[in-house]
Amino acid sequence: MQKVAVITGGSSGIGKALVLKYAQEGYAVVYTGRDTTRMDQLDQQLQDHNHLGLQLDAASKEDNEYLINTTIERFDRIDVLVCNAGISMRALFEDLDLEVFKDLMEVNFYGAIYATKFALPYLFESKGNIIAVSSINGYRSTPARSAYSSSKFAMQGFFETLRTEVMTRGVHVLIVCPG
């Protein structure tokens, strides 16, 4: 049976590279994105591979539930979940609109939480993998990145806790922190 990788934020950057790599390795790939032009271009690159691109909001609990339910309906399994969707910011805290904190937490932190919550039962079945794409800013903050760093610190804490909760049940959790 073909393995299935689900990648949030898969239409550009690290996510796109992972979509292409998993497809090359023979996985069926389900990915999300916001930009329909980028998604259409990626669909063209993947035309010879088993894939599904979904335009969804990473911050939406309902969209994440739809992502997982649609993946199961189409492919009947999930072997890898990559929580990659994210947004960034640059501004000194004193100049920052507090809505930026809310937006970054909703996409970067809660988006990963929602995708993981809905995928976890299927990852237990497959003894699968969760890959959380965080940042070096999840370990060490830098100036003008207060909201971004906060969202990545929250991701780190959640996925480190989850790792200890699921490790004896066959699910592997990896936190990746590009610099």
XYZ file of N, CA and C in Angstrom:
537
model
N 0.832 -1.181 0.000
C 0.000 0.000 0.000
C 0.879 1.248 0.000
N 0.518 2.223 -0.803
C 1.290 3.461 -0.908
C 1.178 4.274 0.382
N 2.321 4.772 0.856
C 2.330 5.626 2.033
C 1.834 7.020 1.660
N 1.314 7.735 2.670
C 0.694 9.041 2.449
C 1.334 10.077 3.362
N 1.758 11.189 2.765
C 2.294 12.323 3.514
C 1.338 13.506 3.377
N 1.043 14.149 4.498
C 0.217 15.347 4.536
C 1.126 16.496 4.945
N 1.153 17.549 4.132
C 2.060 18.665 4.365
C 1.266 19.963 4.341
N 1.205 20.648 5.483
C 0.554 21.952 5.505
C 1.536 23.009 5.021
N 1.003 24.036 4.376
C 1.883 25.066 3.831
C 2.799 24.515 2.763
N 2.239 23.708 1.875
C 3.063 22.982 0.908
C 3.227 23.628 -0.447
N 2.725 24.836 -0.641
C 2.781 25.406 -1.987
C 4.002 26.284 -2.246
N 4.841 26.495 -1.225
C 6.051 27.295 -1.435
C 7.102 26.942 -0.384
N 8.318 27.378 -0.636
C 9.400 27.263 0.334
C 9.700 25.835 0.765
N 9.929 25.670 2.058
C 10.251 24.361 2.630
C 9.139 23.364 2.342
N 7.900 23.789 2.477
C 6.766 22.902 2.238
C 6.743 22.362 0.822
N 6.960 23.230 -0.152
C 6.978 22.791 -1.554
C 8.107 21.798 -1.791
N 9.283 22.091 -1.237
C 10.409 21.171 -1.392
C 10.072 19.803 -0.805
N 9.372 19.788 0.322
C 8.983 18.511 0.937
C 7.934 17.781 0.107
N 6.972 18.522 -0.433
C 5.964 17.904 -1.305
C 6.661 17.193 -2.464
N 7.568 17.884 -3.115
C 8.266 17.301 -4.269
C 9.125 16.106 -3.850
N 9.789 16.191 -2.727
C 10.653 15.094 -2.255
C 9.823 13.862 -1.889
N 8.744 14.052 -1.133
C 7.905 12.904 -0.779
C 7.300 12.261 -2.030
N 6.873 13.070 -2.989
C 6.336 12.515 -4.240
C 7.410 11.709 -4.962
N 8.616 12.250 -5.014
C 9.739 11.563 -5.659
C 10.035 10.231 -4.963
N 9.832 10.190 -3.660
C 10.082 8.963 -2.888
C 8.918 7.969 -2.973
N 7.882 8.305 -3.721
C 6.790 7.365 -3.956
C 5.580 7.515 -3.057
N 5.553 8.526 -2.242
C 4.393 8.768 -1.380
C 3.264 9.408 -2.181
N 2.025 9.132 -1.790
C 0.909 9.977 -2.185
C 1.020 11.214 -1.304
N 0.829 12.389 -1.882
C 1.049 13.629 -1.144
C -0.232 14.462 -1.133
N -0.610 14.883 0.063
C -1.695 15.841 0.235
C -1.048 17.091 0.810
N -1.312 18.217 0.181
C -0.710 19.446 0.673
C -1.730 20.574 0.682
N -1.461 21.560 1.535
C -2.318 22.727 1.614
C -1.539 23.974 1.244
N -2.278 24.992 0.876
C -1.703 26.291 0.569
C -2.806 27.317 0.468
N -2.400 28.568 0.309
C -3.367 29.660 0.172
C -3.368 30.246 -1.227
N -2.239 30.198 -1.902
C -2.068 30.855 -3.190
C -2.428 29.885 -4.317
N -3.549 30.135 -4.983
C -4.020 29.199 -6.016
C -3.068 29.131 -7.202
N -2.407 30.237 -7.526
C -1.461 30.217 -8.643
C -0.295 29.281 -8.335
N 0.265 29.410 -7.133
C 1.357 28.512 -6.736
C 0.892 27.066 -6.672
N -0.312 26.863 -6.176
C -0.845 25.497 -6.078
C -1.041 24.892 -7.463
N -1.552 25.683 -8.402
C -1.731 25.192 -9.772
C -0.386 24.816 -10.397
N 0.637 25.653 -10.159
C 1.971 25.356 -10.690
C 2.523 24.063 -10.090
N 2.319 23.879 -8.789
C 2.796 22.657 -8.139
C 2.027 21.442 -8.644
N 0.721 21.589 -8.841
C -0.068 20.488 -9.395
C 0.486 20.054 -10.758
N 0.920 21.006 -11.571
C 1.512 20.684 -12.865
C 2.813 19.898 -12.696
N 3.628 20.290 -11.715
C 4.877 19.567 -11.452
C 4.602 18.152 -10.955
N 3.472 17.956 -10.301
C 3.142 16.665 -9.690
C 2.227 15.812 -10.565
N 2.011 16.204 -11.795
C 1.000 15.535 -12.612
C 1.217 14.034 -12.759
N 2.444 13.563 -12.624
C 2.712 12.130 -12.737
C 2.694 11.426 -11.379
N 2.336 12.137 -10.325
C 2.346 11.575 -8.973
C 0.948 11.628 -8.367
N 0.687 10.702 -7.465
C -0.580 10.650 -6.745
C -0.581 11.768 -5.711
N -1.434 12.786 -5.907
C -1.416 13.940 -5.016
C -2.782 14.614 -4.944
N -2.911 15.482 -3.945
C -4.105 16.293 -3.777
C -3.693 17.596 -3.117
N -3.969 18.716 -3.776
C -3.720 20.031 -3.207
C -5.027 20.650 -2.762
N -5.044 21.177 -1.544
C -6.254 21.771 -0.986
C -5.979 23.203 -0.535
N -6.784 24.130 -1.026
C -6.648 25.513 -0.596
C -7.410 25.656 0.722
N -6.643 25.761 1.814
C -7.236 25.807 3.147
C -6.538 26.847 4.007
N -7.209 27.232 5.087
C -6.660 28.165 6.057
C -6.046 27.368 7.199
N -4.741 27.460 7.357
C -4.043 26.706 8.401
C -4.550 27.045 9.793
N -5.078 28.232 9.994
C -5.540 28.665 11.317
C -6.942 28.169 11.646
N -7.602 27.543 10.703
C -8.988 27.113 10.900
C -9.069 25.673 11.395
N -9.709 25.497 12.532
C -9.921 24.149 13.056
C -10.733 23.320 12.064
N -11.771 23.921 11.499
C -12.627 23.209 10.551
C -11.875 22.823 9.286
N -11.023 23.714 8.788
C -10.249 23.388 7.587
C -9.257 22.259 7.860
N -8.672 22.236 9.039
C -7.752 21.149 9.388
C -8.494 19.826 9.526
N -9.675 19.866 10.086
C -10.483 18.647 10.175
C -10.852 18.159 8.774
N -11.215 19.097 7.895
C -11.518 18.755 6.506
C -10.302 18.142 5.813
N -9.126 18.720 6.039
C -7.881 18.202 5.464
C -7.686 16.733 5.813
N -7.802 16.411 7.074
C -7.557 15.035 7.513
C -8.665 14.107 7.034
N -9.919 14.539 7.171
C -11.029 13.695 6.701
C -10.946 13.427 5.209
N -10.593 14.434 4.432
C -10.471 14.272 2.979
C -9.315 13.333 2.635
N -8.210 13.458 3.371
C -7.071 12.565 3.150
C -7.476 11.116 3.401
N -8.172 10.873 4.487
C -8.593 9.504 4.826
C -9.601 8.988 3.802
N -10.548 9.820 3.393
C -11.524 9.395 2.386
C -10.841 9.010 1.078
N -9.831 9.770 0.691
C -9.166 9.541 -0.601
C -8.104 8.449 -0.537
N -7.296 8.441 0.552
C -6.135 7.550 0.594
C -6.185 6.504 1.703
N -7.110 6.633 2.628
C -7.357 5.638 3.677
C -6.240 5.517 4.713
N -5.301 6.470 4.756
C -4.233 6.390 5.743
C -3.437 7.690 5.763
N -2.678 7.857 6.833
C -1.684 8.932 6.939
C -0.451 8.320 7.588
N 0.687 8.475 6.931
C 1.946 7.967 7.465
C 2.850 9.076 7.985
N 2.729 10.245 7.383
C 3.555 11.383 7.775
C 2.682 12.633 7.793
N 2.781 13.391 8.879
C 2.166 14.713 8.952
C 3.285 15.716 9.124
N 3.376 16.673 8.199
C 4.361 17.745 8.310
C 3.597 19.041 8.596
N 3.783 19.558 9.800
C 3.162 20.829 10.198
C 4.120 21.945 9.808
N 3.936 22.459 8.612
C 4.861 23.427 8.043
C 4.238 24.807 7.854
N 2.928 24.905 7.747
C 2.295 26.197 7.463
C 2.707 27.219 8.512
N 3.061 28.394 8.046
C 3.462 29.424 8.984
C 3.579 30.783 8.338
N 3.507 31.796 9.177
C 3.712 33.172 8.744
C 4.753 33.809 9.648
N 5.321 34.902 9.197
C 6.379 35.557 9.936
C 6.018 37.016 10.180
N 6.908 37.725 10.840
C 6.728 39.153 11.082
C 8.061 39.768 11.457
N 8.128 41.077 11.285
C 9.300 41.839 11.741
C 8.821 43.210 12.175
N 8.938 43.482 13.450
C 8.615 44.800 14.008
C 9.011 44.796 15.469
N 9.451 45.932 15.938
C 9.719 46.046 17.367
C 8.408 45.937 18.127
N 8.452 45.320 19.287
C 7.239 45.093 20.063
C 6.488 46.398 20.325
N 7.204 47.453 20.646
C 6.551 48.729 20.961
C 5.754 49.279 19.784
N 6.112 48.881 18.559
C 5.418 49.349 17.360
C 4.398 48.348 16.832
N 4.298 47.225 17.458
C 3.519 46.104 16.931
C 2.054 46.187 17.319
N 1.189 45.999 16.352
C -0.238 45.856 16.613
C -0.440 44.489 17.263
N -1.146 44.435 18.357
C -1.308 43.177 19.090
C -2.038 42.096 18.288
N -2.760 42.472 17.251
C -3.412 41.484 16.389
C -2.386 40.587 15.701
N -1.169 41.113 15.512
C -0.111 40.318 14.887
C 0.202 39.105 15.753
N 0.238 39.283 17.077
C 0.457 38.148 17.978
C -0.634 37.108 17.777
N -1.868 37.551 17.746
C -3.001 36.634 17.582
C -2.894 35.881 16.250
N -2.612 36.605 15.178
C -2.523 35.979 13.857
C -1.410 34.929 13.801
N -0.241 35.260 14.332
C 0.873 34.313 14.301
C 0.596 33.094 15.166
N 0.010 33.284 16.321
C -0.326 32.128 17.171
C -1.370 31.247 16.493
N -2.344 31.855 15.836
C -3.392 31.065 15.178
C -2.833 30.214 14.041
N -1.967 30.783 13.219
C -1.424 30.035 12.085
C -0.316 29.090 12.543
N 0.715 29.638 13.182
C 1.912 28.857 13.489
C 1.686 27.833 14.585
N 0.980 28.201 15.635
C 0.784 27.305 16.773
C -0.519 26.515 16.642
N -1.642 27.211 16.638
C -2.915 26.490 16.611
C -3.105 25.690 15.335
N -2.613 26.173 14.206
C -2.711 25.393 12.970
C -2.033 24.044 13.106
N -0.863 24.033 13.739
C -0.148 22.767 13.970
C -0.896 21.889 14.966
N -1.470 22.506 15.985
C -2.245 21.761 16.994
C -3.439 21.072 16.336
N -4.194 21.846 15.542
C -5.394 21.293 14.912
C -5.050 20.132 13.972
N -4.074 20.332 13.101
C -3.706 19.268 12.155
C -3.279 18.014 12.910
N -2.499 18.193 13.958
C -2.013 17.056 14.739
C -3.151 16.346 15.451
N -4.045 17.098 16.046
C -5.165 16.490 16.786
C -6.000 15.589 15.881
N -6.316 16.081 14.689
C -7.171 15.299 13.790
C -6.425 14.140 13.125
N -5.119 14.280 12.922
C -4.333 13.227 12.261
C -3.863 12.140 13.220
N -3.758 12.446 14.502
C -3.120 11.533 15.447
C -3.714 10.121 15.472
N -5.030 9.945 15.462
C -5.542 8.559 15.466
C -5.032 7.726 14.289
N -4.885 8.351 13.133
C -4.421 7.645 11.936
C -2.909 7.408 11.990
N -2.190 8.314 12.627
C -0.755 8.126 12.809
C -0.472 7.012 13.815
N -1.335 6.839 14.806
C -1.198 5.685 15.706
C -1.362 4.393 14.919
N -2.342 4.352 14.000
C -2.580 3.155 13.199
C -1.374 2.805 12.328
N -0.772 3.812 11.720
C 0.329 3.566 10.779
C 1.701 3.562 11.450
N 1.720 3.870 12.759
C 3.010 4.056 13.461
C 3.819 5.108 12.708
N 3.156 6.229 12.446
C 3.698 7.254 11.575
C 4.576 8.290 12.246
N 4.823 9.342 11.497
C 5.734 10.401 11.900
C 5.045 11.756 11.852
N 5.361 12.582 12.829
C 4.958 13.984 12.831
C 6.236 14.805 12.730
N 6.257 15.709 11.769
C 7.394 16.611 11.613
C 6.873 18.027 11.784
N 7.379 18.711 12.802
C 6.976 20.083 13.083
C 8.082 21.016 12.612
N 7.763 21.888 11.671
C 8.749 22.844 11.178
C 8.644 24.093 12.047
N 9.601 24.230 12.928
C 9.661 25.371 13.829
C 10.707 26.348 13.294
N 11.581 26.817 14.139
C 12.599 27.782 13.744
C 13.649 27.864 14.836
N 14.823 28.308 14.485
C 15.822 28.590 15.499
C 15.279 29.640 16.467
N 14.329 30.474 15.979
C 13.686 31.463 16.853
C 12.757 30.817 17.870
N 12.558 29.515 17.779
C 11.831 28.790 18.812
C 12.725 28.429 19.986
N 14.021 28.607 19.815
C 14.999 28.386 20.882
C 15.586 29.694 21.395
N 15.841 30.620 20.480
C 16.501 31.872 20.836
C 15.825 33.003 20.052
N 15.274 33.945 20.768
C 14.617 35.077 20.113
C 15.638 36.065 19.577
N 15.189 36.809 18.587
C 16.002 37.882 18.027
C 15.147 39.147 17.988
N 15.777 40.312 17.945
C 15.007 41.560 17.946
C 14.015 41.628 16.790
N 12.902 42.252 17.048
C 11.841 42.492 16.064
C 11.116 41.212 15.651
N 11.194 40.176 16.469
C 10.546 38.897 16.153
C 9.723 38.383 17.344
N 9.220 39.272 18.169
C 8.558 38.856 19.412
C 7.370 37.929 19.171
N 6.483 38.266 18.250
C 5.312 37.420 18.002
C 5.711 36.110 17.331
N 6.605 36.190 16.360
C 7.062 34.990 15.660
C 7.753 34.038 16.641
N 8.693 34.563 17.415
C 9.404 33.720 18.379
C 8.446 33.110 19.386
N 7.489 33.873 19.847
C 6.514 33.349 20.813
C 5.747 32.171 20.228
N 5.334 32.288 18.968
C 4.578 31.200 18.344
C 5.446 29.960 18.163
N 6.723 30.142 17.863
C 7.620 29.005 17.668
C 8.039 28.386 19.007
N 8.215 29.199 20.057
C 8.454 28.648 21.395
C 7.264 27.781 21.815
N 6.047 28.244 21.532
C 4.849 27.472 21.872
C 4.824 26.149 21.116
N 5.175 26.185 19.833
C 5.254 24.943 19.050
C 6.244 23.973 19.671
N 7.426 24.481 20.021
C 8.464 23.635 20.613
C 7.933 22.937 21.865
N 7.315 23.701 22.741
C 6.799 23.126 23.982
C 5.748 22.062 23.725
N 4.833 22.352 22.808
C 3.782 21.379 22.507
C 4.364 20.093 21.939
N 5.192 20.209 20.912
C 5.700 19.004 20.251
C 6.687 18.227 21.116
N 7.417 18.896 21.988
C 8.273 18.161 22.930
C 7.418 17.351 23.905
N 6.324 17.939 24.364
C 5.403 17.212 25.242
C 4.753 16.050 24.509
N 4.269 16.321 23.294
C 3.619 15.267 22.518
C 4.574 14.106 22.268
N 5.828 14.424 21.979
C 6.815 13.363 21.737
C 6.849 12.386 22.899
N 6.857 12.895 24.116
C 6.922 12.003 25.286
C 5.619 11.242 25.491
N 4.516 11.804 25.052
C 3.222 11.137 25.206
C 3.019 9.994 24.220
N 3.596 10.103 23.019
C 3.301 9.117 21.971
C 4.458 8.176 21.645
N 5.616 8.415 22.223
C 6.807 7.647 21.829
C 6.672 6.153 22.100
N 5.954 5.761 23.122
C 5.803 4.329 23.409
C 4.675 3.699 22.592
N 4.000 4.508 21.775
C 2.904 3.998 20.954
C 3.261 3.974 19.476
N 4.551 4.147 19.172
C 5.018 3.972 17.803
C 4.996 5.197 16.924
N 4.618 6.347 17.451
C 4.610 7.571 16.654
C 5.862 8.373 16.985
N 6.575 8.780 15.954
C 7.803 9.553 16.117
C 7.493 11.027 15.872
N 8.022 11.902 16.722
C 7.838 13.343 16.576
C 9.210 13.987 16.396
N 9.362 14.720 15.318
C 10.599 15.422 15.007
C 10.305 16.911 14.915
N 11.096 17.718 15.598
C 10.983 19.164 15.494
C 12.190 19.655 14.705
N 11.926 20.339 13.606
C 12.966 20.850 12.729
C 13.044 22.358 12.927
N 14.266 22.866 13.101
C 14.451 24.289 13.418
C 15.420 24.952 12.458
N 14.957 25.291 11.236
C 15.840 25.995 10.311
C 16.297 27.321 10.896
N 17.512 27.727 10.576
C 18.081 28.954 11.096
C 17.802 30.130 10.216
